[in-house]
């Protein structure tokens, strides 16, 4: 019996079958005919440009980052869904993956673009910054991939795109920890690729050189080298699109940046002499 003032109405007992059906509908993830991409770091830079490129290509986008306002700017003019998240938080990757699967019912592509930088002599790098760079650029990405992969493997299809850096391929002076994190990401990509053989799930490592974004300002030091010259985030996004479309394992932007790592592998002595001279 429900009473409001002098009026009273009778509420009949709920139908158990109807209640169960309604609960099942609420728990069933929505489905979309379009392919679904989850993009992290989508509030700026490479992540934002990649999100816009895939939205233009007809994908359904799930965009994640810490800044909701900037995510809204990235999503403007698209049907993208915003999933703000802090991957540095406890279980951040788990909560994001669960939210993405609830929202779309599946994830066909993960573009792991979130990350930070730090520049300066390693001896002056605070311990807290060492931990922060390693966690956000490496650990958090691995945890997120671990949460997203089971659904892809169960579906028998999907692709994980890891945004690395040429710093991880060759090592860059005064970016020792950032280089270490990106090198770890490259090794992870290769090992995971081997584990996923036969599952229908692929792994792409994207290796850009310097990119014209706010990354350098946020790390505390502007980019000052004359070579390689910074490229645009849009160019990197186009390379990601091509790599996914063609199921490539690796892509360098620009492509000639694969040369230093080859020289390092074949003639490490020559490589180090060149590095000492040109940085």
mmCIF file of C-alpha atoms in Angstrom:
data_model
loop_
_atom_site.group_PDB
_atom_site.id
_atom_site.type_symbol
_atom_site.label_atom_id
_atom_site.label_comp_id
_atom_site.label_asym_id
_atom_site.label_seq_id
_atom_site.Cartn_x
_atom_site.Cartn_y
_atom_site.Cartn_z
ATOM 1 C CA UNK A 1 0.000 0.000 0.000
ATOM 2 C CA UNK A 2 1.376 3.404 -1.014
ATOM 3 C CA UNK A 3 -0.121 6.536 0.599
ATOM 4 C CA UNK A 4 0.310 10.136 -0.534
ATOM 5 C CA UNK A 5 -1.714 12.696 1.458
ATOM 6 C CA UNK A 6 -5.324 11.501 1.443
ATOM 7 C CA UNK A 7 -4.923 9.362 -1.738
ATOM 8 C CA UNK A 8 -3.947 5.741 -1.648
ATOM 9 C CA UNK A 9 -3.205 3.211 -4.406
ATOM 10 C CA UNK A 10 -2.537 -0.474 -4.382
ATOM 11 C CA UNK A 11 0.733 -1.822 -5.864
ATOM 12 C CA UNK A 12 0.280 -5.390 -7.091
ATOM 13 C CA UNK A 13 3.107 -7.851 -6.436
ATOM 14 C CA UNK A 14 5.751 -7.926 -9.149
ATOM 15 C CA UNK A 15 5.704 -10.733 -11.702
ATOM 16 C CA UNK A 16 8.925 -12.729 -11.027
ATOM 17 C CA UNK A 17 9.254 -13.764 -14.680
ATOM 18 C CA UNK A 18 8.831 -10.204 -15.909
ATOM 19 C CA UNK A 19 11.343 -8.946 -13.362
ATOM 20 C CA UNK A 20 13.899 -11.544 -14.458
ATOM 21 C CA UNK A 21 13.375 -10.653 -18.113
ATOM 22 C CA UNK A 22 13.833 -6.965 -17.378
ATOM 23 C CA UNK A 23 17.021 -7.668 -15.421
ATOM 24 C CA UNK A 24 18.372 -9.749 -18.297
ATOM 25 C CA UNK A 25 17.713 -6.909 -20.727
ATOM 26 C CA UNK A 26 19.545 -4.477 -18.448
ATOM 27 C CA UNK A 27 22.532 -6.829 -18.192
ATOM 28 C CA UNK A 28 22.762 -7.542 -21.917
ATOM 29 C CA UNK A 29 25.424 -5.282 -23.477
ATOM 30 C CA UNK A 30 24.190 -3.137 -26.365
ATOM 31 C CA UNK A 31 25.369 -4.265 -29.782
ATOM 32 C CA UNK A 32 26.430 -2.299 -32.802
ATOM 33 C CA UNK A 33 26.946 -3.395 -36.393
ATOM 34 C CA UNK A 34 29.954 -1.117 -36.677
ATOM 35 C CA UNK A 35 33.401 -2.193 -35.556
ATOM 36 C CA UNK A 36 34.263 -0.909 -32.093
ATOM 37 C CA UNK A 37 37.545 0.787 -31.171
ATOM 38 C CA UNK A 38 38.610 1.713 -27.647
ATOM 39 C CA UNK A 39 41.197 4.510 -27.768
ATOM 40 C CA UNK A 40 43.070 5.611 -24.648
ATOM 41 C CA UNK A 41 44.903 8.912 -24.414
ATOM 42 C CA UNK A 42 42.149 10.248 -26.680
ATOM 43 C CA UNK A 43 41.994 13.676 -25.066
ATOM 44 C CA UNK A 44 44.953 14.995 -27.066
ATOM 45 C CA UNK A 45 47.816 14.306 -29.462
ATOM 46 C CA UNK A 46 48.152 10.966 -31.208
ATOM 47 C CA UNK A 47 45.190 9.466 -29.368
ATOM 48 C CA UNK A 48 42.824 12.273 -30.380
ATOM 49 C CA UNK A 49 43.995 12.262 -34.009
ATOM 50 C CA UNK A 50 43.677 8.478 -34.200
ATOM 51 C CA UNK A 51 40.167 8.600 -32.750
ATOM 52 C CA UNK A 52 39.075 11.132 -35.350
ATOM 53 C CA UNK A 53 40.601 9.071 -38.167
ATOM 54 C CA UNK A 54 38.766 5.917 -37.149
ATOM 55 C CA UNK A 55 35.511 7.802 -36.593
ATOM 56 C CA UNK A 56 35.813 9.127 -40.156
ATOM 57 C CA UNK A 57 36.333 5.536 -41.288
ATOM 58 C CA UNK A 58 33.003 4.475 -39.845
ATOM 59 C CA UNK A 59 34.121 2.854 -36.595
ATOM 60 C CA UNK A 60 32.182 3.176 -33.360
ATOM 61 C CA UNK A 61 34.530 4.924 -30.934
ATOM 62 C CA UNK A 62 34.922 4.559 -27.185
ATOM 63 C CA UNK A 63 37.215 7.348 -26.036
ATOM 64 C CA UNK A 64 39.124 7.361 -22.780
ATOM 65 C CA UNK A 65 41.311 9.894 -21.042
ATOM 66 C CA UNK A 66 41.424 11.850 -17.809
ATOM 67 C CA UNK A 67 40.148 15.183 -19.158
ATOM 68 C CA UNK A 68 36.454 14.936 -20.006
ATOM 69 C CA UNK A 69 36.293 18.391 -21.586
ATOM 70 C CA UNK A 70 39.059 17.560 -24.019
ATOM 71 C CA UNK A 71 37.498 14.185 -24.733
ATOM 72 C CA UNK A 72 34.334 16.062 -25.690
ATOM 73 C CA UNK A 73 36.388 18.149 -28.124
ATOM 74 C CA UNK A 74 37.802 14.983 -29.691
ATOM 75 C CA UNK A 75 34.331 13.461 -29.977
ATOM 76 C CA UNK A 76 32.723 16.582 -31.448
ATOM 77 C CA UNK A 77 30.778 15.752 -34.605
ATOM 78 C CA UNK A 78 30.969 11.999 -34.026
ATOM 79 C CA UNK A 79 28.880 9.397 -32.221
ATOM 80 C CA UNK A 80 31.780 8.494 -29.948
ATOM 81 C CA UNK A 81 31.078 7.472 -26.369
ATOM 82 C CA UNK A 82 33.197 9.014 -23.617
ATOM 83 C CA UNK A 83 34.657 6.770 -20.937
ATOM 84 C CA UNK A 84 36.840 9.058 -18.774
ATOM 85 C CA UNK A 85 39.285 7.013 -16.727
ATOM 86 C CA UNK A 86 42.549 7.280 -14.839
ATOM 87 C CA UNK A 87 44.623 4.258 -15.780
ATOM 88 C CA UNK A 88 47.006 5.038 -12.923
ATOM 89 C CA UNK A 89 44.247 4.379 -10.395
ATOM 90 C CA UNK A 90 43.931 0.959 -8.746
ATOM 91 C CA UNK A 91 42.065 -1.354 -11.139
ATOM 92 C CA UNK A 92 41.847 1.529 -13.627
ATOM 93 C CA UNK A 93 42.369 -0.773 -16.615
ATOM 94 C CA UNK A 94 39.890 -3.331 -15.313
ATOM 95 C CA UNK A 95 37.174 -0.738 -14.749
ATOM 96 C CA UNK A 96 37.727 0.816 -18.184
ATOM 97 C CA UNK A 97 37.579 -2.547 -19.972
ATOM 98 C CA UNK A 98 34.403 -3.493 -18.116
ATOM 99 C CA UNK A 99 32.779 -0.142 -18.924
ATOM 100 C CA UNK A 100 33.718 -0.482 -22.614
ATOM 101 C CA UNK A 101 32.261 -3.983 -22.881
ATOM 102 C CA UNK A 102 29.080 -2.904 -21.099
ATOM 103 C CA UNK A 103 28.730 0.003 -23.483
ATOM 104 C CA UNK A 104 29.381 -1.710 -26.809
ATOM 105 C CA UNK A 105 29.235 -5.435 -26.148
ATOM 106 C CA UNK A 106 32.611 -6.015 -27.773
ATOM 107 C CA UNK A 107 35.972 -4.401 -28.543
ATOM 108 C CA UNK A 108 37.403 -5.031 -32.004
ATOM 109 C CA UNK A 109 40.380 -2.711 -31.607
ATOM 110 C CA UNK A 110 42.306 -1.319 -28.673
ATOM 111 C CA UNK A 111 44.582 1.638 -29.373
ATOM 112 C CA UNK A 112 46.669 2.076 -26.223
ATOM 113 C CA UNK A 113 47.830 5.653 -26.617
ATOM 114 C CA UNK A 114 47.971 6.916 -23.037
ATOM 115 C CA UNK A 115 51.403 7.846 -21.706
ATOM 116 C CA UNK A 116 53.720 10.541 -20.374
ATOM 117 C CA UNK A 117 57.322 11.608 -20.797
ATOM 118 C CA UNK A 118 60.160 12.971 -18.668
ATOM 119 C CA UNK A 119 63.370 14.563 -19.900
ATOM 120 C CA UNK A 120 66.553 15.266 -18.005
ATOM 121 C CA UNK A 121 69.605 13.510 -16.535
ATOM 122 C CA UNK A 122 68.712 10.191 -14.945
ATOM 123 C CA UNK A 123 70.752 11.073 -11.835
ATOM 124 C CA UNK A 124 68.467 14.014 -11.126
ATOM 125 C CA UNK A 125 65.198 12.165 -11.830
ATOM 126 C CA UNK A 126 63.060 11.849 -8.676
ATOM 127 C CA UNK A 127 62.113 8.312 -7.680
ATOM 128 C CA UNK A 128 58.447 9.252 -7.832
ATOM 129 C CA UNK A 129 58.823 10.277 -11.493
ATOM 130 C CA UNK A 130 60.632 7.035 -12.321
ATOM 131 C CA UNK A 131 57.692 5.102 -10.932
ATOM 132 C CA UNK A 132 55.128 7.335 -12.625
ATOM 133 C CA UNK A 133 56.650 7.033 -16.114
ATOM 134 C CA UNK A 134 57.141 3.285 -15.839
ATOM 135 C CA UNK A 135 53.636 2.731 -14.551
ATOM 136 C CA UNK A 136 51.738 4.905 -17.021
ATOM 137 C CA UNK A 137 53.816 4.057 -20.102
ATOM 138 C CA UNK A 138 54.255 0.340 -19.445
ATOM 139 C CA UNK A 139 52.459 -1.223 -16.486
ATOM 140 C CA UNK A 140 49.087 0.443 -17.019
ATOM 141 C CA UNK A 141 49.109 -0.517 -20.689
ATOM 142 C CA UNK A 142 49.866 -4.150 -19.898
ATOM 143 C CA UNK A 143 47.093 -4.294 -17.310
ATOM 144 C CA UNK A 144 44.585 -2.803 -19.757
ATOM 145 C CA UNK A 145 45.570 -5.214 -22.524
ATOM 146 C CA UNK A 146 45.203 -8.085 -20.071
ATOM 147 C CA UNK A 147 41.633 -7.004 -19.355
ATOM 148 C CA UNK A 148 40.624 -6.474 -22.992
ATOM 149 C CA UNK A 149 42.192 -9.574 -24.563
ATOM 150 C CA UNK A 150 39.888 -12.317 -23.208
ATOM 151 C CA UNK A 151 36.869 -10.919 -25.071
ATOM 152 C CA UNK A 152 38.883 -10.622 -28.294
ATOM 153 C CA UNK A 153 40.227 -14.158 -28.021
ATOM 154 C CA UNK A 154 36.741 -15.479 -27.275
ATOM 155 C CA UNK A 155 35.439 -13.685 -30.382
ATOM 156 C CA UNK A 156 38.301 -15.041 -32.482
ATOM 157 C CA UNK A 157 39.200 -11.606 -33.835
ATOM 158 C CA UNK A 158 40.567 -8.228 -32.816
ATOM 159 C CA UNK A 159 43.724 -6.149 -32.769
ATOM 160 C CA UNK A 160 45.776 -4.418 -30.100
ATOM 161 C CA UNK A 161 47.723 -1.332 -31.176
ATOM 162 C CA UNK A 162 50.514 -0.257 -28.836
ATOM 163 C CA UNK A 163 51.902 3.246 -29.300
ATOM 164 C CA UNK A 164 55.636 2.970 -28.763
ATOM 165 C CA UNK A 165 58.436 5.378 -29.631
ATOM 166 C CA UNK A 166 61.710 5.433 -31.501
ATOM 167 C CA UNK A 167 63.219 6.094 -28.057
ATOM 168 C CA UNK A 168 62.365 2.511 -27.189
ATOM 169 C CA UNK A 169 64.090 1.235 -30.312
ATOM 170 C CA UNK A 170 67.380 3.087 -29.979
ATOM 171 C CA UNK A 171 67.576 4.682 -26.519
ATOM 172 C CA UNK A 172 67.661 8.461 -26.195
ATOM 173 C CA UNK A 173 70.028 10.401 -23.974
ATOM 174 C CA UNK A 174 68.316 12.081 -20.995
ATOM 175 C CA UNK A 175 65.165 10.071 -21.643
ATOM 176 C CA UNK A 176 66.452 6.889 -20.042
ATOM 177 C CA UNK A 177 63.308 5.824 -18.184
ATOM 178 C CA UNK A 178 60.971 6.765 -21.020
ATOM 179 C CA UNK A 179 63.220 4.796 -23.401
ATOM 180 C CA UNK A 180 63.138 1.827 -21.016
ATOM 181 C CA UNK A 181 59.339 1.902 -20.800
ATOM 182 C CA UNK A 182 58.903 2.039 -24.566
ATOM 183 C CA UNK A 183 61.511 -0.684 -25.096
ATOM 184 C CA UNK A 184 59.551 -2.830 -22.669
ATOM 185 C CA UNK A 185 56.406 -2.148 -24.669
ATOM 186 C CA UNK A 186 58.169 -3.275 -27.865
ATOM 187 C CA UNK A 187 59.334 -6.515 -26.247
ATOM 188 C CA UNK A 188 55.840 -7.087 -24.880
ATOM 189 C CA UNK A 189 54.345 -6.616 -28.352
ATOM 190 C CA UNK A 190 56.681 -9.216 -29.852
ATOM 191 C CA UNK A 191 56.118 -11.769 -27.101
ATOM 192 C CA UNK A 192 52.352 -11.272 -27.058
ATOM 193 C CA UNK A 193 52.188 -11.581 -30.834
ATOM 194 C CA UNK A 194 53.722 -15.035 -30.569
ATOM 195 C CA UNK A 195 51.330 -16.094 -27.806
ATOM 196 C CA UNK A 196 48.294 -15.004 -29.815
ATOM 197 C CA UNK A 197 49.183 -16.893 -32.986
ATOM 198 C CA UNK A 198 46.162 -18.812 -34.197
ATOM 199 C CA UNK A 199 43.652 -16.880 -32.072
ATOM 200 C CA UNK A 200 42.649 -14.362 -34.721
ATOM 201 C CA UNK A 201 43.925 -11.498 -32.572
ATOM 202 C CA UNK A 202 46.824 -9.377 -33.842
ATOM 203 C CA UNK A 203 49.272 -6.959 -32.242
ATOM 204 C CA UNK A 204 50.621 -3.830 -33.921
ATOM 205 C CA UNK A 205 53.478 -1.750 -32.544
ATOM 206 C CA UNK A 206 53.446 1.853 -33.764
ATOM 207 C CA UNK A 207 56.868 3.523 -33.563
ATOM 208 C CA UNK A 208 56.737 7.268 -34.190
ATOM 209 C CA UNK A 209 59.585 9.702 -33.942
ATOM 210 C CA UNK A 210 58.942 13.126 -32.393
ATOM 211 C CA UNK A 211 55.376 14.306 -32.939
ATOM 212 C CA UNK A 212 54.002 17.850 -32.854
ATOM 213 C CA UNK A 213 51.801 17.575 -29.776
ATOM 214 C CA UNK A 214 51.698 18.933 -26.233
ATOM 215 C CA UNK A 215 53.807 15.954 -25.107
ATOM 216 C CA UNK A 216 57.058 17.898 -24.948
ATOM 217 C CA UNK A 217 55.571 20.787 -22.994
ATOM 218 C CA UNK A 218 54.045 18.384 -20.478
ATOM 219 C CA UNK A 219 57.303 16.524 -19.979
ATOM 220 C CA UNK A 220 58.990 19.790 -18.996
ATOM 221 C CA UNK A 221 61.377 20.292 -21.913
ATOM 222 C CA UNK A 222 60.658 21.329 -25.521
ATOM 223 C CA UNK A 223 62.011 19.294 -28.432
ATOM 224 C CA UNK A 224 65.242 20.935 -29.587
ATOM 225 C CA UNK A 225 66.837 18.505 -32.032
ATOM 226 C CA UNK A 226 67.088 19.351 -35.720
ATOM 227 C CA UNK A 227 66.720 15.690 -36.728
ATOM 228 C CA UNK A 228 64.461 13.877 -36.888
ATOM 229 C CA UNK A 229 62.003 16.663 -37.453
ATOM 230 C CA UNK A 230 58.653 16.368 -35.664
ATOM 231 C CA UNK A 231 55.789 14.960 -37.681
ATOM 232 C CA UNK A 232 52.095 15.650 -37.218
ATOM 233 C CA UNK A 233 49.706 13.651 -35.067
ATOM 234 C CA UNK A 234 47.506 13.306 -38.142
ATOM 235 C CA UNK A 235 50.296 11.538 -39.999
ATOM 236 C CA UNK A 236 50.698 9.086 -37.146
ATOM 237 C CA UNK A 237 46.935 8.513 -37.070
ATOM 238 C CA UNK A 238 46.959 7.765 -40.802
ATOM 239 C CA UNK A 239 49.767 5.264 -40.257
ATOM 240 C CA UNK A 240 47.770 3.581 -37.488
ATOM 241 C CA UNK A 241 44.777 3.348 -39.827
ATOM 242 C CA UNK A 242 46.894 1.783 -42.572
ATOM 243 C CA UNK A 243 48.558 -0.647 -40.149
ATOM 244 C CA UNK A 244 45.207 -1.844 -38.809
ATOM 245 C CA UNK A 245 43.679 -2.061 -42.296
ATOM 246 C CA UNK A 246 46.616 -4.132 -43.528
ATOM 247 C CA UNK A 247 47.143 -6.127 -40.289
ATOM 248 C CA UNK A 248 50.759 -4.988 -39.979
ATOM 249 C CA UNK A 249 52.886 -6.019 -37.026
ATOM 250 C CA UNK A 250 55.028 -2.865 -36.948
ATOM 251 C CA UNK A 251 54.957 0.579 -38.471
ATOM 252 C CA UNK A 252 57.522 3.395 -38.170
ATOM 253 C CA UNK A 253 56.633 7.043 -38.724
ATOM 254 C CA UNK A 254 58.441 8.185 -40.792
ATOM 255 C CA UNK A 255 59.427 4.826 -42.282
ATOM 256 C CA UNK A 256 63.161 5.594 -42.391
ATOM 257 C CA UNK A 257 63.234 5.534 -38.576
ATOM 258 C CA UNK A 258 63.470 1.761 -38.788
ATOM 259 C CA UNK A 259 67.051 2.227 -40.040
ATOM 260 C CA UNK A 260 68.723 3.193 -36.715
ATOM 261 C CA UNK A 261 67.414 0.077 -34.973
ATOM 262 C CA UNK A 262 68.666 -2.067 -37.860
ATOM 263 C CA UNK A 263 72.108 -0.478 -37.664
ATOM 264 C CA UNK A 264 72.090 -1.080 -33.910
ATOM 265 C CA UNK A 265 71.233 -4.754 -34.378
ATOM 266 C CA UNK A 266 73.793 -5.386 -37.137
ATOM 267 C CA UNK A 267 76.707 -3.171 -36.061
ATOM 268 C CA UNK A 268 76.271 -2.013 -32.458
ATOM 269 C CA UNK A 269 79.741 -0.477 -32.324
ATOM 270 C CA UNK A 270 79.066 1.756 -35.340
ATOM 271 C CA UNK A 271 75.656 2.602 -33.974
ATOM 272 C CA UNK A 272 77.101 3.817 -30.673
ATOM 273 C CA UNK A 273 79.754 5.895 -32.387
ATOM 274 C CA UNK A 274 77.066 7.585 -34.468
ATOM 275 C CA UNK A 275 74.910 8.067 -31.370
ATOM 276 C CA UNK A 276 77.801 9.635 -29.439
ATOM 277 C CA UNK A 277 78.400 12.053 -32.290
ATOM 278 C CA UNK A 278 74.869 12.996 -33.296
ATOM 279 C CA UNK A 279 72.876 12.159 -30.160
#
